[in-house]
mmCIF file of C-alpha atoms in Angstrom:
data_model
loop_
_atom_site.group_PDB
_atom_site.id
_atom_site.type_symbol
_atom_site.label_atom_id
_atom_site.label_comp_id
_atom_site.label_asym_id
_atom_site.label_seq_id
_atom_site.Cartn_x
_atom_site.Cartn_y
_atom_site.Cartn_z
ATOM 1 C CA MET A 13 -0.826 -14.301 3.788
ATOM 2 C CA GLU A 14 -3.535 -15.871 1.637
ATOM 3 C CA THR A 15 -5.731 -18.304 3.553
ATOM 4 C CA ILE A 16 -6.720 -21.734 2.263
ATOM 5 C CA GLU A 17 -10.256 -20.430 1.741
ATOM 6 C CA GLU A 18 -9.065 -17.378 -0.201
ATOM 7 C CA HIS A 19 -6.911 -19.599 -2.400
ATOM 8 C CA VAL A 20 -9.731 -22.008 -3.279
ATOM 9 C CA PHE A 21 -12.525 -19.460 -3.737
ATOM 10 C CA ALA A 22 -10.619 -16.504 -5.225
ATOM 11 C CA ARG A 23 -11.955 -17.074 -8.747
ATOM 12 C CA LYS A 24 -15.349 -18.433 -7.756
ATOM 13 C CA ARG A 25 -18.777 -16.860 -7.330
ATOM 14 C CA TRP A 26 -21.393 -18.450 -5.091
ATOM 15 C CA VAL A 27 -24.717 -19.619 -6.573
ATOM 16 C CA LEU A 28 -27.386 -19.541 -3.867
ATOM 17 C CA GLU A 29 -29.565 -22.296 -5.315
ATOM 18 C CA LYS A 30 -26.580 -24.637 -5.504
ATOM 19 C CA MET A 31 -25.497 -23.732 -1.979
ATOM 20 C CA LEU A 32 -28.906 -24.577 -0.515
ATOM 21 C CA ALA A 33 -29.081 -27.818 -2.479
ATOM 22 C CA PHE A 34 -25.645 -28.804 -1.157
ATOM 23 C CA GLY A 35 -26.658 -28.244 2.448
ATOM 24 C CA PHE A 36 -25.855 -24.640 3.347
ATOM 25 C CA CYS A 37 -28.268 -23.159 5.900
ATOM 26 C CA GLN A 38 -29.061 -19.480 6.341
ATOM 27 C CA SER A 39 -27.557 -17.983 9.481
ATOM 28 C CA GLY A 40 -28.100 -14.293 10.123
ATOM 29 C CA ASP A 41 -27.041 -12.389 7.004
ATOM 30 C CA GLY A 42 -25.069 -15.300 5.567
ATOM 31 C CA TYR A 43 -24.941 -19.055 5.093
ATOM 32 C CA VAL A 44 -23.206 -21.844 7.002
ATOM 33 C CA LEU A 45 -22.206 -25.395 6.112
ATOM 34 C CA GLU A 46 -20.811 -28.081 8.436
ATOM 35 C CA ARG A 47 -19.042 -31.137 7.064
ATOM 36 C CA SER A 48 -16.983 -33.893 8.696
ATOM 37 C CA PHE A 49 -13.817 -35.157 7.036
ATOM 38 C CA LEU A 50 -10.905 -37.529 7.680
ATOM 39 C CA ASP A 51 -13.238 -40.272 8.949
ATOM 40 C CA GLY A 52 -14.971 -37.867 11.288
ATOM 41 C CA ASP A 53 -11.825 -36.815 13.143
ATOM 42 C CA PHE A 54 -12.368 -33.220 12.006
ATOM 43 C CA LYS A 55 -15.297 -30.962 11.245
ATOM 44 C CA ALA A 56 -15.222 -28.020 8.859
ATOM 45 C CA VAL A 57 -17.542 -25.068 9.444
ATOM 46 C CA LEU A 58 -17.746 -22.789 6.421
ATOM 47 C CA SER A 59 -19.437 -19.379 6.601
ATOM 48 C CA VAL A 60 -20.297 -17.291 3.533
ATOM 49 C CA THR A 61 -21.576 -13.727 3.763
ATOM 50 C CA GLU A 62 -24.161 -12.264 1.395
ATOM 51 C CA LYS A 63 -21.289 -10.573 -0.445
ATOM 52 C CA GLY A 64 -19.504 -13.902 -0.890
ATOM 53 C CA LYS A 65 -16.745 -13.486 1.697
ATOM 54 C CA VAL A 66 -15.698 -16.893 3.031
ATOM 55 C CA ALA A 67 -14.428 -17.862 6.473
ATOM 56 C CA GLY A 68 -13.652 -21.378 7.655
ATOM 57 C CA ARG A 69 -13.013 -23.217 10.893
ATOM 58 C CA VAL A 70 -11.571 -26.687 11.307
ATOM 59 C CA ILE A 71 -12.512 -28.351 14.592
ATOM 60 C CA ASP A 72 -10.873 -31.395 16.155
ATOM 61 C CA THR A 73 -13.897 -33.510 17.046
ATOM 62 C CA THR A 74 -12.050 -35.233 19.901
ATOM 63 C CA THR A 75 -11.346 -32.016 21.799
ATOM 64 C CA GLN A 76 -13.989 -29.786 20.135
ATOM 65 C CA ASP A 77 -11.271 -27.151 19.805
ATOM 66 C CA ASP A 78 -10.184 -25.334 16.669
ATOM 67 C CA TYR A 79 -7.269 -27.112 15.014
ATOM 68 C CA TYR A 80 -4.985 -24.081 15.225
ATOM 69 C CA GLN A 81 -2.002 -25.862 13.591
ATOM 70 C CA LEU A 82 -3.855 -25.600 10.291
ATOM 71 C CA ARG A 83 -2.994 -21.890 10.065
ATOM 72 C CA GLN A 84 0.547 -22.006 11.419
ATOM 73 C CA LYS A 85 3.207 -21.630 8.748
ATOM 74 C CA ASN A 86 5.817 -23.395 10.842
ATOM 75 C CA ALA A 87 3.581 -26.428 11.438
ATOM 76 C CA THR A 88 4.862 -28.771 8.720
ATOM 77 C CA GLY A 89 4.591 -32.284 10.126
ATOM 78 C CA ALA A 90 3.046 -35.167 8.182
ATOM 79 C CA TYR A 91 -0.164 -35.126 10.199
ATOM 80 C CA VAL A 92 -0.906 -31.418 9.857
ATOM 81 C CA ASN A 93 -0.127 -31.609 6.141
ATOM 82 C CA THR A 94 -2.630 -34.466 5.845
ATOM 83 C CA VAL A 95 -5.286 -32.367 7.570
ATOM 84 C CA ARG A 96 -4.551 -29.329 5.375
ATOM 85 C CA ALA A 97 -4.721 -31.394 2.189
ATOM 86 C CA ALA A 98 -7.986 -33.065 3.217
ATOM 87 C CA TYR A 99 -9.529 -29.716 4.149
ATOM 88 C CA GLU A 100 -8.489 -28.179 0.826
ATOM 89 C CA ARG A 101 -9.979 -31.144 -1.067
ATOM 90 C CA LEU A 102 -13.232 -30.616 0.837
ATOM 91 C CA LEU A 103 -13.256 -26.917 -0.073
ATOM 92 C CA GLU A 104 -12.631 -27.764 -3.724
ATOM 93 C CA GLU A 105 -15.545 -30.212 -3.635
ATOM 94 C CA ILE A 106 -17.766 -27.476 -2.185
ATOM 95 C CA ALA A 107 -16.555 -24.985 -4.805
ATOM 96 C CA ALA A 108 -17.301 -27.407 -7.635
ATOM 97 C CA ALA A 109 -20.812 -28.018 -6.323
ATOM 98 C CA CYS A 110 -21.790 -24.505 -5.225
ATOM 99 C CA CYS A 111 -19.917 -21.966 -7.343
ATOM 100 C CA GLN A 112 -19.403 -20.788 -10.866
ATOM 101 C CA GLU A 113 -15.931 -19.969 -12.095
ATOM 102 C CA VAL A 114 -14.852 -16.472 -13.092
ATOM 103 C CA LEU A 115 -11.649 -15.482 -14.829
ATOM 104 C CA PHE A 116 -10.391 -13.122 -12.126
ATOM 105 C CA ALA A 117 -10.877 -12.618 -8.398
ATOM 106 C CA SER A 118 -12.137 -9.024 -8.402
ATOM 107 C CA ASP A 119 -15.481 -7.919 -9.795
ATOM 108 C CA GLN A 120 -13.863 -4.947 -11.501
ATOM 109 C CA ALA A 121 -11.387 -7.179 -13.344
ATOM 110 C CA ASN A 122 -14.252 -9.300 -14.670
ATOM 111 C CA ARG A 123 -16.269 -6.240 -15.721
ATOM 112 C CA LEU A 124 -13.281 -4.860 -17.639
ATOM 113 C CA THR A 125 -12.707 -8.254 -19.244
ATOM 114 C CA ARG A 126 -16.270 -8.139 -20.586
ATOM 115 C CA TYR A 127 -15.626 -4.621 -21.878
ATOM 116 C CA ILE A 128 -12.487 -5.750 -23.729
ATOM 117 C CA LEU A 129 -14.354 -8.705 -25.250
ATOM 118 C CA GLU A 130 -17.247 -6.529 -26.423
ATOM 119 C CA ARG A 131 -15.068 -3.710 -27.753
ATOM 120 C CA PHE A 132 -12.077 -5.553 -29.205
ATOM 121 C CA ARG A 133 -13.308 -9.180 -29.485
ATOM 122 C CA VAL A 134 -10.340 -10.285 -27.396
ATOM 123 C CA GLU A 135 -10.360 -12.838 -24.597
ATOM 124 C CA PRO A 136 -7.442 -13.255 -22.186
ATOM 125 C CA ASP A 137 -5.052 -16.154 -22.365
ATOM 126 C CA PHE A 138 -3.243 -17.521 -19.327
ATOM 127 C CA PRO A 139 0.281 -18.471 -20.425
ATOM 128 C CA TRP A 140 1.463 -19.389 -16.909
ATOM 129 C CA GLU A 141 -1.654 -21.172 -15.622
ATOM 130 C CA LYS A 142 0.305 -24.355 -14.827
ATOM 131 C CA GLU A 143 2.221 -22.434 -12.145
ATOM 132 C CA ALA A 144 -0.003 -21.880 -9.098
ATOM 133 C CA ARG A 145 1.496 -18.488 -8.300
ATOM 134 C CA TYR A 146 0.802 -17.093 -11.778
ATOM 135 C CA GLN A 147 -2.304 -18.998 -12.879
ATOM 136 C CA ALA A 148 -4.507 -15.887 -12.526
ATOM 137 C CA TYR A 149 -2.263 -13.796 -14.822
ATOM 138 C CA GLY A 150 -4.329 -13.062 -17.939
ATOM 139 C CA VAL A 151 -2.817 -11.505 -21.070
ATOM 140 C CA PHE A 152 -4.854 -9.568 -23.647
ATOM 141 C CA ARG A 153 -3.264 -9.504 -27.100
ATOM 142 C CA HIS A 154 -3.895 -7.954 -30.487
ATOM 143 C CA ALA A 155 -5.252 -10.540 -32.898
ATOM 144 C CA SER A 156 -3.024 -9.159 -35.672
ATOM 145 C CA ASN A 157 0.417 -8.933 -34.070
ATOM 146 C CA ARG A 158 -0.073 -10.850 -30.770
ATOM 147 C CA LYS A 159 1.365 -7.898 -28.836
ATOM 148 C CA TRP A 160 0.061 -7.369 -25.306
ATOM 149 C CA PHE A 161 -2.113 -4.358 -24.685
ATOM 150 C CA ALA A 162 -3.236 -5.361 -21.182
ATOM 151 C CA LEU A 163 -2.219 -7.781 -18.450
ATOM 152 C CA ILE A 164 -4.308 -8.562 -15.363
ATOM 153 C CA MET A 165 -2.381 -10.006 -12.406
ATOM 154 C CA ARG A 166 -3.099 -10.899 -8.791
ATOM 155 C CA VAL A 167 -0.283 -9.563 -6.642
ATOM 156 C CA LYS A 168 0.502 -8.558 -3.075
ATOM 157 C CA ARG A 169 -0.163 -4.923 -2.205
ATOM 158 C CA ALA A 170 3.397 -4.832 -0.909
ATOM 159 C CA VAL A 171 4.853 -4.910 -4.437
ATOM 160 C CA LEU A 172 3.032 -1.637 -5.148
ATOM 161 C CA ASP A 173 3.119 0.221 -1.824
ATOM 162 C CA LYS A 174 6.434 -1.232 -0.559
ATOM 163 C CA ASP A 175 4.893 -1.554 2.908
ATOM 164 C CA GLY A 176 4.970 -5.308 3.504
ATOM 165 C CA ASN A 177 1.189 -5.651 3.102
ATOM 166 C CA PRO A 178 0.506 -9.298 2.093
ATOM 167 C CA ALA A 179 -3.112 -8.684 0.972
ATOM 168 C CA LEU A 180 -3.741 -9.787 -2.612
ATOM 169 C CA VAL A 181 -5.237 -7.463 -5.232
ATOM 170 C CA ASP A 182 -5.925 -7.620 -8.947
ATOM 171 C CA VAL A 183 -4.087 -5.040 -11.052
ATOM 172 C CA ILE A 184 -4.135 -4.275 -14.751
ATOM 173 C CA ASN A 185 -0.990 -3.217 -16.619
ATOM 174 C CA LEU A 186 -1.568 -0.786 -19.476
ATOM 175 C CA LYS A 187 0.713 1.038 -21.903
ATOM 176 C CA ILE A 188 0.943 4.823 -21.721
ATOM 177 C CA GLN A 189 2.813 7.663 -23.366
ATOM 178 C CA PRO A 190 5.976 8.346 -21.304
ATOM 179 C CA GLU A 191 5.146 12.037 -20.930
ATOM 180 C CA HIS A 192 1.884 11.148 -19.140
ATOM 181 C CA GLY A 193 3.515 8.910 -16.530
ATOM 182 C CA ASP A 194 4.191 11.438 -13.775
ATOM 183 C CA ALA A 195 0.627 12.750 -13.817
ATOM 184 C CA LEU A 196 -0.910 9.286 -13.856
ATOM 185 C CA HIS A 197 1.256 8.111 -10.947
ATOM 186 C CA GLN A 198 -0.278 10.855 -8.794
ATOM 187 C CA LEU A 199 -3.755 9.337 -9.138
ATOM 188 C CA PRO A 200 -5.025 7.028 -6.375
ATOM 189 C CA GLY A 201 -4.682 3.371 -7.302
ATOM 190 C CA VAL A 202 -2.262 4.039 -10.182
ATOM 191 C CA TYR A 203 1.396 2.958 -9.934
ATOM 192 C CA PRO A 204 4.506 2.536 -12.079
ATOM 193 C CA ALA A 205 4.001 -0.841 -13.725
ATOM 194 C CA TYR A 206 4.818 -3.952 -11.754
ATOM 195 C CA HIS A 207 7.216 -6.204 -13.701
ATOM 196 C CA MET A 208 7.172 -3.956 -16.771
ATOM 197 C CA ASN A 209 8.816 -0.747 -18.002
ATOM 198 C CA HIS A 210 7.915 2.002 -15.506
ATOM 199 C CA LYS A 211 8.149 4.731 -18.147
ATOM 200 C CA THR A 212 5.744 3.229 -20.637
ATOM 201 C CA TRP A 213 3.368 1.083 -18.533
ATOM 202 C CA ILE A 214 1.210 1.612 -15.452
ATOM 203 C CA SER A 215 -0.405 -0.751 -12.959
ATOM 204 C CA VAL A 216 -3.960 0.137 -11.901
ATOM 205 C CA VAL A 217 -5.439 -1.543 -8.825
ATOM 206 C CA LEU A 218 -8.812 -3.114 -9.639
ATOM 207 C CA ASP A 219 -10.606 -2.429 -6.363
ATOM 208 C CA ASP A 220 -12.896 0.354 -7.691
ATOM 209 C CA THR A 221 -10.529 3.096 -6.546
ATOM 210 C CA GLN A 222 -10.566 4.181 -10.184
ATOM 211 C CA THR A 223 -13.873 3.993 -12.049
ATOM 212 C CA ASP A 224 -14.508 1.539 -14.855
ATOM 213 C CA ALA A 225 -14.912 4.503 -17.222
ATOM 214 C CA ALA A 226 -11.460 5.878 -16.405
ATOM 215 C CA ILE A 227 -9.770 2.504 -16.814
ATOM 216 C CA MET A 228 -11.685 1.799 -20.042
ATOM 217 C CA LYS A 229 -10.201 4.978 -21.524
ATOM 218 C CA TRP A 230 -6.706 3.843 -20.521
ATOM 219 C CA ILE A 231 -7.417 0.414 -22.046
ATOM 220 C CA ASP A 232 -8.441 2.091 -25.311
ATOM 221 C CA ASP A 233 -5.224 4.136 -25.257
ATOM 222 C CA SER A 234 -3.099 1.065 -24.518
ATOM 223 C CA TYR A 235 -4.715 -0.805 -27.389
ATOM 224 C CA ARG A 236 -3.888 2.083 -29.718
ATOM 225 C CA PHE A 237 -0.321 2.521 -28.436
ATOM 226 C CA THR A 238 0.474 -1.194 -28.987
ATOM 227 C CA GLU A 239 -1.344 -1.646 -32.295
#
């Protein structure tokens, strides 16, 4: 399940100068920020590694214990919802002050987006951005016919591996020739397309399992097949 921190910072990249100006302090190999909220009843402790991985604690200042209800799905009372909402607002304030926005969560997705822009002069549009679940779904279209040639989505691994894994990953859907499908599906990180025709589209996980060069070739092919 996606944490509050993962949700807020998924499409953000930390800027060290802004972090230090905001009050982050170096701690070991990373950086730490402490902030009180809800009139001092709670304290947030946010840790960011050098690679940008975020972890957060929320501490009840009365007991000095972690407010464990924050992470419990079945904790839905008015008070815990107030704490969750206040904590998320604090994280969004920190993100606005200390981060720059990127289009997608994974570095590989953003590198491939730059490649598509440079090669085809196409930027993604986000037709479902008003829906929280689908706001990171970016569509790349031909300028001439508006047909899709690529779609980047953030999905649960479970929809690909059918193993119940709730971890979120970026994938790119690309069009292929049907006769190439079986061979492509044998490659690591390549699957029958999620939410599209399995015979003519593939989903490629953007976690560097496949190289940028390999995926760029498949992007070029998809552009040609949909032109």
